[in-house]
CSV table of N, CA and C in Angstrom, one decimal:
chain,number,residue,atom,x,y,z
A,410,UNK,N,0.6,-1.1,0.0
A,410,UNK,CA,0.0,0.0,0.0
A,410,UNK,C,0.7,1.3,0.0
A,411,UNK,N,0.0,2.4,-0.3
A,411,UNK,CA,0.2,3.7,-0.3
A,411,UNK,C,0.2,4.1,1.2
A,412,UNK,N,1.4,5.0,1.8
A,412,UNK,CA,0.9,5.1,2.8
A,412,UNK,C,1.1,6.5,3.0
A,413,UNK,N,1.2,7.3,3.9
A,413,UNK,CA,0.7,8.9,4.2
A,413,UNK,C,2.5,9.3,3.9
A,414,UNK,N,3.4,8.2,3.5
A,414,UNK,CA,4.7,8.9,3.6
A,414,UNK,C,4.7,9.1,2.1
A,415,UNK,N,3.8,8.7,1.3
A,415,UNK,CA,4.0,8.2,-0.1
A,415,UNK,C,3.5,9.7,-0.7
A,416,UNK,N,2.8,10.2,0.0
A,416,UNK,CA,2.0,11.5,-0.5
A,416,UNK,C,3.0,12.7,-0.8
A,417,UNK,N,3.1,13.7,-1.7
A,417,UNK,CA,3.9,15.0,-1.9
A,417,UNK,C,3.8,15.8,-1.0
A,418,UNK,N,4.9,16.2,-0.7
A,418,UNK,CA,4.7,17.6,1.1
A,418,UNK,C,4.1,18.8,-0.1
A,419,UNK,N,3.9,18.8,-1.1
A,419,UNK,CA,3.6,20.3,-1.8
A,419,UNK,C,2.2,19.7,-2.0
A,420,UNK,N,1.5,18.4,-1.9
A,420,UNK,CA,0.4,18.2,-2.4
A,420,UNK,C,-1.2,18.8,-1.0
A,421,UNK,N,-1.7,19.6,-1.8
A,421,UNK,CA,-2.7,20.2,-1.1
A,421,UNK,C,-2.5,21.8,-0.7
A,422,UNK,N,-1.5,22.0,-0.9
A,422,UNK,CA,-0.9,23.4,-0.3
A,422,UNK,C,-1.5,24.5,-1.0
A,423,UNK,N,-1.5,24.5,-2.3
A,423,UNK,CA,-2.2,25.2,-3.0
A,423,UNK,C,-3.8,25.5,-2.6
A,424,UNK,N,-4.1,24.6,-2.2
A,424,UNK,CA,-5.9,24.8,-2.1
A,424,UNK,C,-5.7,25.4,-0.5
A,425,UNK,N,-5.2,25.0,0.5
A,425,UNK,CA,-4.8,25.9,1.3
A,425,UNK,C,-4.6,26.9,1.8
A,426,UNK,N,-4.0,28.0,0.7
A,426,UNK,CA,-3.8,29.1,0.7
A,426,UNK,C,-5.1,30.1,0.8
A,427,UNK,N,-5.2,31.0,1.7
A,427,UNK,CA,-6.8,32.0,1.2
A,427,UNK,C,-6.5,32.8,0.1
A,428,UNK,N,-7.9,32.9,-0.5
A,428,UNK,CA,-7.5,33.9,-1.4
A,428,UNK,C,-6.8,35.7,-1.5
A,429,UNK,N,-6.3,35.9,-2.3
A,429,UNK,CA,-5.3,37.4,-1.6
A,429,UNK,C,-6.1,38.2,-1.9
A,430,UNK,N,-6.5,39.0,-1.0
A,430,UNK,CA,-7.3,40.1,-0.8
A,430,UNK,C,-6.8,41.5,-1.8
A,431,UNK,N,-7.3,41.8,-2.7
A,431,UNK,CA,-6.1,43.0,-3.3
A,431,UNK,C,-6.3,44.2,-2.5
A,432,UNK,N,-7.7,44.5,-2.3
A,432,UNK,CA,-7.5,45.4,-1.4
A,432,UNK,C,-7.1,45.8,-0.1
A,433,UNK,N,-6.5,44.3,0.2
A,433,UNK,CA,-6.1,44.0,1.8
A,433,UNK,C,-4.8,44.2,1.3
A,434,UNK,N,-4.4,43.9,-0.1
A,434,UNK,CA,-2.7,44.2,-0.4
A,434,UNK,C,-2.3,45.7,-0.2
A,435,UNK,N,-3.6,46.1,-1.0
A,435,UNK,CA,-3.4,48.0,-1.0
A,435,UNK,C,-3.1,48.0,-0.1
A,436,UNK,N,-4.0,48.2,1.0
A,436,UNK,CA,-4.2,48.8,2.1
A,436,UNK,C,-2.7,48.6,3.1
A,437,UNK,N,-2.8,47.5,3.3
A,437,UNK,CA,-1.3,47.0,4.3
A,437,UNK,C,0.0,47.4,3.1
A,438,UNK,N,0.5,47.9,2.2
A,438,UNK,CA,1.3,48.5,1.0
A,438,UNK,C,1.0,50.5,1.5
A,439,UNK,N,-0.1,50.3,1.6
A,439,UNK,CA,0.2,52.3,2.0
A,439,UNK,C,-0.1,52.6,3.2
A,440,UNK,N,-0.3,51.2,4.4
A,440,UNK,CA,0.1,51.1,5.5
A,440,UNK,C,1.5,51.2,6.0
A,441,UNK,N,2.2,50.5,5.2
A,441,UNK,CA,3.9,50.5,5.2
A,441,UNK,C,4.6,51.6,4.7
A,442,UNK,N,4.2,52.1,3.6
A,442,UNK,CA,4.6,53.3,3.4
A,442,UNK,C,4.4,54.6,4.0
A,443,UNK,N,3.3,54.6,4.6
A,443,UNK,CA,2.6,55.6,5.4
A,443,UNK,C,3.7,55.6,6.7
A,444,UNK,N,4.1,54.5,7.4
A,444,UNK,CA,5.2,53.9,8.6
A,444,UNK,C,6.0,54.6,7.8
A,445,UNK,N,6.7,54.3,7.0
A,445,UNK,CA,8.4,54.5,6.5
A,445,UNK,C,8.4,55.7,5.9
A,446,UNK,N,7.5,56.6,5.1
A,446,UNK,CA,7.6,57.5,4.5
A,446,UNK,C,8.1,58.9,5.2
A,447,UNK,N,7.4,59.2,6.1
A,447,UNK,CA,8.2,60.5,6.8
A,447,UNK,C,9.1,60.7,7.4
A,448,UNK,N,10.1,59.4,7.9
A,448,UNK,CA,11.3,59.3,8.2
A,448,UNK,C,12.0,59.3,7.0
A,449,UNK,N,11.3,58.2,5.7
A,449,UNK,CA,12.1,58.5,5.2
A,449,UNK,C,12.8,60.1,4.4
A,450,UNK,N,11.5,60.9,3.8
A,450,UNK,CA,11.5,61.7,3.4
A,450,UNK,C,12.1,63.2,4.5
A,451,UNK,N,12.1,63.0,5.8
A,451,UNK,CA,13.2,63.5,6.8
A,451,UNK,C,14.8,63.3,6.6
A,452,UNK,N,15.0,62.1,6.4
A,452,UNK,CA,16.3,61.4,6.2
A,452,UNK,C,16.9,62.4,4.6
A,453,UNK,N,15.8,62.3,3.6
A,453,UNK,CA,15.8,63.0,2.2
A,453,UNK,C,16.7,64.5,2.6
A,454,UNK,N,15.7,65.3,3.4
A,454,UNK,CA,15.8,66.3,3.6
A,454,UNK,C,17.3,67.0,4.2
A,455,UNK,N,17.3,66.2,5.4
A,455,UNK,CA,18.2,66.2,6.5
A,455,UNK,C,19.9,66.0,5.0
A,456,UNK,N,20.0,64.8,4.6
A,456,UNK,CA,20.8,64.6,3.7
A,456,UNK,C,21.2,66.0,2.1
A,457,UNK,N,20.1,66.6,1.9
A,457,UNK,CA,20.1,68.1,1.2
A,457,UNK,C,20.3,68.4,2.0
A,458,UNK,N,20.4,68.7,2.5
A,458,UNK,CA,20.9,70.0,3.5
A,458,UNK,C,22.6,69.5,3.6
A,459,UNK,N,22.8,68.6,4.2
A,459,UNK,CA,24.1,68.6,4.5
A,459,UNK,C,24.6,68.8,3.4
A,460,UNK,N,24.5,68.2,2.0
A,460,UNK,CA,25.4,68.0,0.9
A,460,UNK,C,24.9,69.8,0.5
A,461,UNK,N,24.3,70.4,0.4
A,461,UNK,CA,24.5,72.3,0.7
A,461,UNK,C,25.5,72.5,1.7
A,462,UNK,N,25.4,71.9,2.4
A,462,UNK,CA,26.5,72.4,3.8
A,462,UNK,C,28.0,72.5,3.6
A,463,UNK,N,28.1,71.0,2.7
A,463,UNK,CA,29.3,70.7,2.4
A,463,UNK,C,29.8,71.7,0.9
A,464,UNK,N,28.9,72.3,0.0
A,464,UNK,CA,29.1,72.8,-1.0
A,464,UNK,C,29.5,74.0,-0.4
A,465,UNK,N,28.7,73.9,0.3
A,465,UNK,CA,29.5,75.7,0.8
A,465,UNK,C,30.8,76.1,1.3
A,466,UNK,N,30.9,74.4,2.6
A,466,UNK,CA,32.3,74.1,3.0
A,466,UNK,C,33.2,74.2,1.9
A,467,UNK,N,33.3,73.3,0.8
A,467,UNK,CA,34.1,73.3,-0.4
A,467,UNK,C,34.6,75.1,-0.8
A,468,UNK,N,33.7,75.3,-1.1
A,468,UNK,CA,33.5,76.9,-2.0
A,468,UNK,C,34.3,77.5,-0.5
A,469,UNK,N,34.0,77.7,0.1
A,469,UNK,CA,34.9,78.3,1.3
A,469,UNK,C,36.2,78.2,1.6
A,470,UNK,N,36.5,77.1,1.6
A,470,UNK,CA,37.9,76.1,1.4
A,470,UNK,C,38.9,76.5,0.3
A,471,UNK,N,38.1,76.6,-0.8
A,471,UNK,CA,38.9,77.2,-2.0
A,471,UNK,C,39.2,78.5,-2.2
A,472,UNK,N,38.3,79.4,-1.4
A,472,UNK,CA,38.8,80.5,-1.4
A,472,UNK,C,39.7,80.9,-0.6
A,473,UNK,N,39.9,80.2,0.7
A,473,UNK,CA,40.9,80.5,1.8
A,473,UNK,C,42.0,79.9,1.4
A,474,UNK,N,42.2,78.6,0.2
A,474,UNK,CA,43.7,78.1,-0.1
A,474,UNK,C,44.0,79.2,-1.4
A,475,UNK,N,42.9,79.8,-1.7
A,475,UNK,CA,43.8,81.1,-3.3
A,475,UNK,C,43.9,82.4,-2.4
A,476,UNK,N,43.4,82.4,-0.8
A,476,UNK,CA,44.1,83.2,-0.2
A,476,UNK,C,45.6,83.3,0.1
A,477,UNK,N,45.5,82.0,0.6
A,477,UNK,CA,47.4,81.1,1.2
A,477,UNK,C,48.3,81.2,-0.2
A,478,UNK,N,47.5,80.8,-1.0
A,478,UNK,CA,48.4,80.9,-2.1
A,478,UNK,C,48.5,83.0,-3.0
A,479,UNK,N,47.8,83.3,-2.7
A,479,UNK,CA,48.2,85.0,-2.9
A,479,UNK,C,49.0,85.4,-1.5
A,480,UNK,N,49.2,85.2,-0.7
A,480,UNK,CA,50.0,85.2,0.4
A,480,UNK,C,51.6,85.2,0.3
A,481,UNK,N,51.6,83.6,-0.4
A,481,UNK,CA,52.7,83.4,-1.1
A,481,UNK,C,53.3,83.6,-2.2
A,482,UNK,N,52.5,84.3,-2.9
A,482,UNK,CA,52.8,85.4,-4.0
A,482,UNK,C,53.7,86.2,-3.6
A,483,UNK,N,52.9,86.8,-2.6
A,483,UNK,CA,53.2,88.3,-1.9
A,483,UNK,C,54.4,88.3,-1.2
A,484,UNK,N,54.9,87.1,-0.6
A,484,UNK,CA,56.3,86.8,0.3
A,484,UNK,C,57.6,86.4,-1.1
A,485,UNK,N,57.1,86.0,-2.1
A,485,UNK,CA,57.5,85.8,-3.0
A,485,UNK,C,58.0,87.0,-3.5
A,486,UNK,N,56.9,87.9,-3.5
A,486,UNK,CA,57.5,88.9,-4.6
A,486,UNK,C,58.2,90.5,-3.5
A,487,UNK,N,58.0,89.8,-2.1
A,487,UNK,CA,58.8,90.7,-1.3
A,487,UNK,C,60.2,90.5,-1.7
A,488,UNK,N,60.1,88.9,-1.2
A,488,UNK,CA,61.5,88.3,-1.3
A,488,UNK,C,62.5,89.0,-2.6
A,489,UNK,N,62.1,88.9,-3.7
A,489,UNK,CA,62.4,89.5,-5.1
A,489,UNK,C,63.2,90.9,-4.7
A,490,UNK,N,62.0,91.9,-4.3
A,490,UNK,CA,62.4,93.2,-4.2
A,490,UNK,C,63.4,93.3,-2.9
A,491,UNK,N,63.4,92.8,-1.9
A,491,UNK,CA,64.8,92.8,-1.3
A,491,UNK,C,65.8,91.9,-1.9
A,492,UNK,N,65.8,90.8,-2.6
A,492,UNK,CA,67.0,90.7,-3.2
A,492,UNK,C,67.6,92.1,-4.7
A,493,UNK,N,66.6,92.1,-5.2
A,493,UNK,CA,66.9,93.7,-6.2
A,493,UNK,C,67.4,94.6,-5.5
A,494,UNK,N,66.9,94.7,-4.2
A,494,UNK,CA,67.4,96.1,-2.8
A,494,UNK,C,68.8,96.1,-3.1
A,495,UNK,N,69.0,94.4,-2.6
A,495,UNK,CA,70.5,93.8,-2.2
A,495,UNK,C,71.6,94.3,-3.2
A,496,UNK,N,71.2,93.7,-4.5
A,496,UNK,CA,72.0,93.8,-5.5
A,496,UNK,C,72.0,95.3,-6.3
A,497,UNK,N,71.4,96.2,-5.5
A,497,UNK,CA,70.8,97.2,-6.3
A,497,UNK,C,72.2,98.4,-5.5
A,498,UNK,N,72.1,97.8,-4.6
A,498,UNK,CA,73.2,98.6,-3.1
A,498,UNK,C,74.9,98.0,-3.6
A,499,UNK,N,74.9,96.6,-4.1
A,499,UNK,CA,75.9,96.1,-4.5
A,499,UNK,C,76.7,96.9,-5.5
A,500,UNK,N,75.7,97.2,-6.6
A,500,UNK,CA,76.1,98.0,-7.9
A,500,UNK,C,76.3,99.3,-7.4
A,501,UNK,N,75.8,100.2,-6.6
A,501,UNK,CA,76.3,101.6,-5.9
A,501,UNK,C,77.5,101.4,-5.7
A,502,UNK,N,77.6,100.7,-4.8
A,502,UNK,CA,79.3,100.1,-3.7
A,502,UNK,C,79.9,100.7,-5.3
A,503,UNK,N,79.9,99.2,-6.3
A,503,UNK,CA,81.0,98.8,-7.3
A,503,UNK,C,81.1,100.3,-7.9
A,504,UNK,N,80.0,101.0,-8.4
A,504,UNK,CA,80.1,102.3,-9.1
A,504,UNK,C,80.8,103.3,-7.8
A,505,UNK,N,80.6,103.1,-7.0
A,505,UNK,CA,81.4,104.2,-6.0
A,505,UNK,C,82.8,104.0,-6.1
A,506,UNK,N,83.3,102.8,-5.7
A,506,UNK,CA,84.7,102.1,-6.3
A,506,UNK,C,85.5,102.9,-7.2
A,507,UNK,N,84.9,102.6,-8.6
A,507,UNK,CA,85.1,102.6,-9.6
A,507,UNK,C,85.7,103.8,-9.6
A,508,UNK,N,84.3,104.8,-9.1
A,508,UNK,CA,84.7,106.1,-9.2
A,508,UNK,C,86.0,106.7,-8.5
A,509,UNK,N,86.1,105.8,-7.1
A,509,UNK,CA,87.2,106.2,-6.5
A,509,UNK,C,88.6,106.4,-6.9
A,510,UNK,N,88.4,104.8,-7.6
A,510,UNK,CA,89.7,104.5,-8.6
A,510,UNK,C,90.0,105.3,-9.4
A,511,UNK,N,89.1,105.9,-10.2
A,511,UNK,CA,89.3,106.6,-11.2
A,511,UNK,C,89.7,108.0,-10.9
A,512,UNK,N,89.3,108.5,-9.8
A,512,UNK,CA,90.3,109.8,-8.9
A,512,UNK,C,91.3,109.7,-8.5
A,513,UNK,N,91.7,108.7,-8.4
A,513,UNK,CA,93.0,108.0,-7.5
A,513,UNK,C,94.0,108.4,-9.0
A,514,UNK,N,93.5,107.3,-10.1
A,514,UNK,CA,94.6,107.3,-11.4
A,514,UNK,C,94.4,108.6,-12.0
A,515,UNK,N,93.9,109.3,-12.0
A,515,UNK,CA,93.8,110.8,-12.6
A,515,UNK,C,94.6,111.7,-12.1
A,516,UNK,N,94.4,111.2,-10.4
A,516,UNK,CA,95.7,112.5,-9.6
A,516,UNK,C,96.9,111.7,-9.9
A,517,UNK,N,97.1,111.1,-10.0
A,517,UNK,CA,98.5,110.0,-10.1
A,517,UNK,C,99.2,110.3,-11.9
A,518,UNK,N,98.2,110.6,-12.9
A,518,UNK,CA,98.4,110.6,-14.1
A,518,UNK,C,99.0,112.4,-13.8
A,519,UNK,N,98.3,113.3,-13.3
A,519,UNK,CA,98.8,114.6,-12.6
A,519,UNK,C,100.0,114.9,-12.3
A,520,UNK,N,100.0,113.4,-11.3
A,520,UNK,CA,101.3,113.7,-10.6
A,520,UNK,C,102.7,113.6,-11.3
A,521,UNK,N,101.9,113.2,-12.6
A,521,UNK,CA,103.2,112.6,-13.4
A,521,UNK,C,103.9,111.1,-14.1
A,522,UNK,N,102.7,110.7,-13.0
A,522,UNK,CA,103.2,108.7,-12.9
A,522,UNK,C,102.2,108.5,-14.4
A,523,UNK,N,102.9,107.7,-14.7
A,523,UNK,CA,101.9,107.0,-15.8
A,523,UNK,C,101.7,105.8,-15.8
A,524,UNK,N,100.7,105.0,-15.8
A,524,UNK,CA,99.9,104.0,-14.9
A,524,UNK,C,99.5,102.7,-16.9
């Protein structure tokens, strides 16, 4: 004989099931959504915002590093004009020199000496 082990575990399951309510699907579907929806669309909001926050952070950030870097322009182009100072005082000296010498060999050419 056939005995109750012989039968399919899927046989009968079908008939089983109640029928699905669609409007009991609606309803418990904008039940769930109604639950999750204003958190979610909180979460929505809360997250614009920050990503504005951060845009602004960004934009802020770039203007404070082309500050740092005009900064160092400016140290840059001090630096320049005291070394031109430097070399500028150097060439005086050498022209003072020069000139010295050349009063020196002129009274000396004067005095008779020929150089």
């Amino acid at each position: 004989g056939v005995g109750p082990s012989d039968a399919s575990p899927d046989e009968g399951v079908v008939e089983d099931l109640p029928l699905i309510d669609e409007r009991a699907v609606e309803q418990l579907t904008e039940g769930l959504i109604s639950h999750y929806l204003p958190d979610l669309q909180r979460s929505k909001s809360a997250l614009q915002e920050l990503t504005q926050n951060q845009v602004v952070l960004l934009e802020t950030l770039e203007q404070e590093i082309s500050k740092f870097r005009e900064c160092n322009s400016i140290l840059d182009i001090n630096a320049l004009f005291s070394e031109a100072k430097h070399y500028h005082n150097k060439l005086v000296n050498i022209r003072n020199e020069m000139m010295m010498l050349h009063e020196k060999t002129s009274k000396l050419k004067v005095s008779g000496i020929n150089i």
